[in-house]
Amino acid sequence: MIHSSFTEKYLELHQFQGQSNDCGPYCTATLLNLILNTQIQGETLAQEMNKISWKGPFLLIKRIKNWATFPWGIVEEFKIKGVPARWSPFTNPDSLYANLVRNSHTIIIIGELKPKAWAHYLILTAQDHEKGWGFVNSAKPAAEIDWIPSAQFDQQWNAYGRISIIVG
């Protein structure tokens, strides 16, 4: 088993999103609080991210109001606060393991397209050959590692194009 050296801190800073669709802003707030030693609330950040903004001459939509957050919206929020971040689709699964070894902060998105579409952002924190992949999950009230078996994770991560967001 491998854990990020930040696992304990991730869990300490965990925020429960309740019934909201704000997993992206909650993951972002958790990492910003760790990196910048701030106390940003996920709910507050979600409201900020609802606003349409401009990036140069281009309109930037970070999220659909009170619903879906785009990966580029999360990256932009980190950059606004001076934290480097990048997102990429079609991430090689071996990269997730390497990110854990390097202690890189990694947010991924999982979900399903059928029978009813859903998506969810999680902070990667562990991998175990028996338990699968471990995450900090803002949809869970408890501050504990949420394990997803590898086969289930692969299917759900593939559904949204194996997107990962690397922060820091």
XYZ file of C-alpha atoms in Angstrom:
168
model
C 0.000 0.000 0.000
C 1.135 3.515 -0.742
C -0.240 6.676 0.835
C 0.404 10.287 0.007
C 2.386 11.874 2.801
C -0.445 14.442 2.829
C -3.154 11.898 3.672
C -3.425 12.891 7.321
C -3.628 16.589 6.426
C -6.183 15.935 3.650
C -8.391 14.156 6.154
C -7.928 16.894 8.741
C -9.038 19.507 6.177
C -11.889 17.392 4.751
C -15.155 19.266 4.230
C -18.515 17.543 3.729
C -20.477 18.916 0.768
C -23.846 17.653 2.001
C -26.455 17.261 -0.738
C -24.851 19.853 -3.007
C -23.267 19.217 -6.393
C -20.148 21.078 -5.302
C -17.534 18.305 -5.168
C -15.147 20.203 -7.468
C -15.125 23.375 -5.363
C -14.873 21.324 -2.145
C -11.823 19.407 -3.436
C -10.321 22.695 -4.584
C -10.946 24.332 -1.198
C -9.329 21.403 0.636
C -6.143 21.651 -1.410
C -6.034 25.452 -1.290
C -6.371 25.303 2.491
C -3.473 22.861 2.666
C -1.184 24.647 0.227
C -1.921 28.244 1.251
C -2.771 27.617 4.913
C -6.161 29.308 4.472
C -9.671 28.487 5.637
C -11.671 28.619 2.418
C -15.081 26.997 2.693
C -16.166 24.758 -0.188
C -19.623 26.329 -0.236
C -18.172 29.844 -0.532
C -15.785 28.781 -3.282
C -18.655 27.111 -5.171
C -20.563 30.403 -5.196
C -17.466 32.253 -6.437
C -16.970 29.675 -9.185
C -20.603 30.094 -10.301
C -19.681 33.530 -11.661
C -18.745 33.847 -15.297
C -15.412 35.588 -15.755
C -13.079 36.706 -18.493
C -9.641 35.401 -19.292
C -8.257 37.984 -21.648
C -10.762 38.348 -24.486
C -12.363 34.969 -23.737
C -15.377 34.136 -21.628
C -14.499 31.583 -18.924
C -17.222 29.375 -17.516
C -15.829 27.483 -14.515
C -19.030 25.647 -13.731
C -22.693 25.434 -14.545
C -24.315 27.304 -11.676
C -24.854 25.066 -8.629
C -24.280 21.935 -10.671
C -21.322 20.796 -12.785
C -17.743 22.048 -12.412
C -15.383 21.909 -15.369
C -11.763 20.791 -14.875
C -10.469 24.019 -16.454
C -12.558 25.919 -13.902
C -10.783 24.153 -11.062
C -7.381 24.822 -12.639
C -8.257 28.492 -13.127
C -9.279 28.804 -9.462
C -5.880 27.492 -8.364
C -4.070 29.836 -10.761
C -6.077 32.864 -9.540
C -4.788 32.088 -6.067
C -1.192 31.709 -7.289
C -1.034 27.900 -7.213
C 0.134 26.137 -10.380
C -2.237 23.494 -11.714
C -2.995 21.703 -14.951
C -5.612 19.281 -16.136
C -5.313 16.567 -18.709
C -7.596 13.967 -20.232
C -6.583 10.391 -21.025
C -4.184 10.176 -18.096
C -2.187 6.979 -18.008
C -3.220 4.975 -14.915
C 0.453 4.487 -14.046
C 0.660 8.276 -13.637
C -1.727 8.142 -10.681
C 0.572 5.753 -8.865
C 3.580 7.923 -9.751
C 1.743 10.987 -8.420
C 1.309 9.223 -5.079
C 4.998 8.335 -4.972
C 5.929 11.967 -5.765
C 3.308 13.328 -3.321
C 1.683 15.317 -6.109
C -1.760 16.654 -5.227
C -4.137 14.958 -7.671
C -7.859 15.439 -8.237
C -9.652 12.998 -10.526
C -13.187 12.760 -11.834
C -15.192 9.546 -11.912
C -18.739 8.824 -12.966
C -21.101 6.999 -15.260
C -22.941 8.019 -18.399
C -25.684 5.360 -18.255
C -28.299 4.675 -17.051
C -28.210 8.127 -15.436
C -25.235 10.409 -15.950
C -23.297 11.504 -12.867
C -19.768 12.678 -12.150
C -17.751 13.268 -8.998
C -14.375 14.829 -8.143
C -12.114 13.155 -5.566
C -8.665 13.810 -4.103
C -6.323 10.859 -4.663
C -4.545 9.773 -1.488
C -3.726 6.042 -1.573
C -3.478 2.845 -3.583
C -3.614 -0.700 -2.300
C -3.473 -3.835 -4.430
C -6.313 -5.411 -2.427
C -8.509 -2.409 -1.545
C -8.037 -0.439 -4.773
C -7.702 3.334 -4.951
C -8.184 5.555 -1.895
C -9.645 9.037 -1.956
C -10.730 11.928 0.193
C -14.404 12.176 -0.700
C -16.355 15.358 0.031
C -19.626 13.449 -0.484
C -18.882 11.404 2.639
C -19.427 13.028 6.039
C -16.604 11.081 7.679
C -13.001 12.205 7.264
C -11.627 8.808 6.247
C -10.174 7.221 3.152
C -12.894 6.141 0.734
C -11.718 3.012 -1.096
C -12.909 2.200 -4.609
C -12.005 -1.258 -5.955
C -9.634 -1.016 -8.919
C -12.001 -2.521 -11.513
C -14.838 -0.198 -10.479
C -12.508 2.802 -10.411
C -11.132 2.003 -13.882
C -14.647 1.829 -15.330
C -15.821 5.035 -13.634
C -12.631 6.967 -14.398
C -12.722 5.882 -18.061
C -16.322 7.139 -18.374
C -15.105 10.750 -18.212
C -11.918 10.308 -20.214
C -9.469 9.609 -17.340
C -9.239 13.288 -16.403
C -6.733 14.266 -13.759
C -5.848 17.631 -12.279
C -2.320 18.008 -10.908
C -1.881 20.805 -8.371
C 1.298 22.448 -7.129
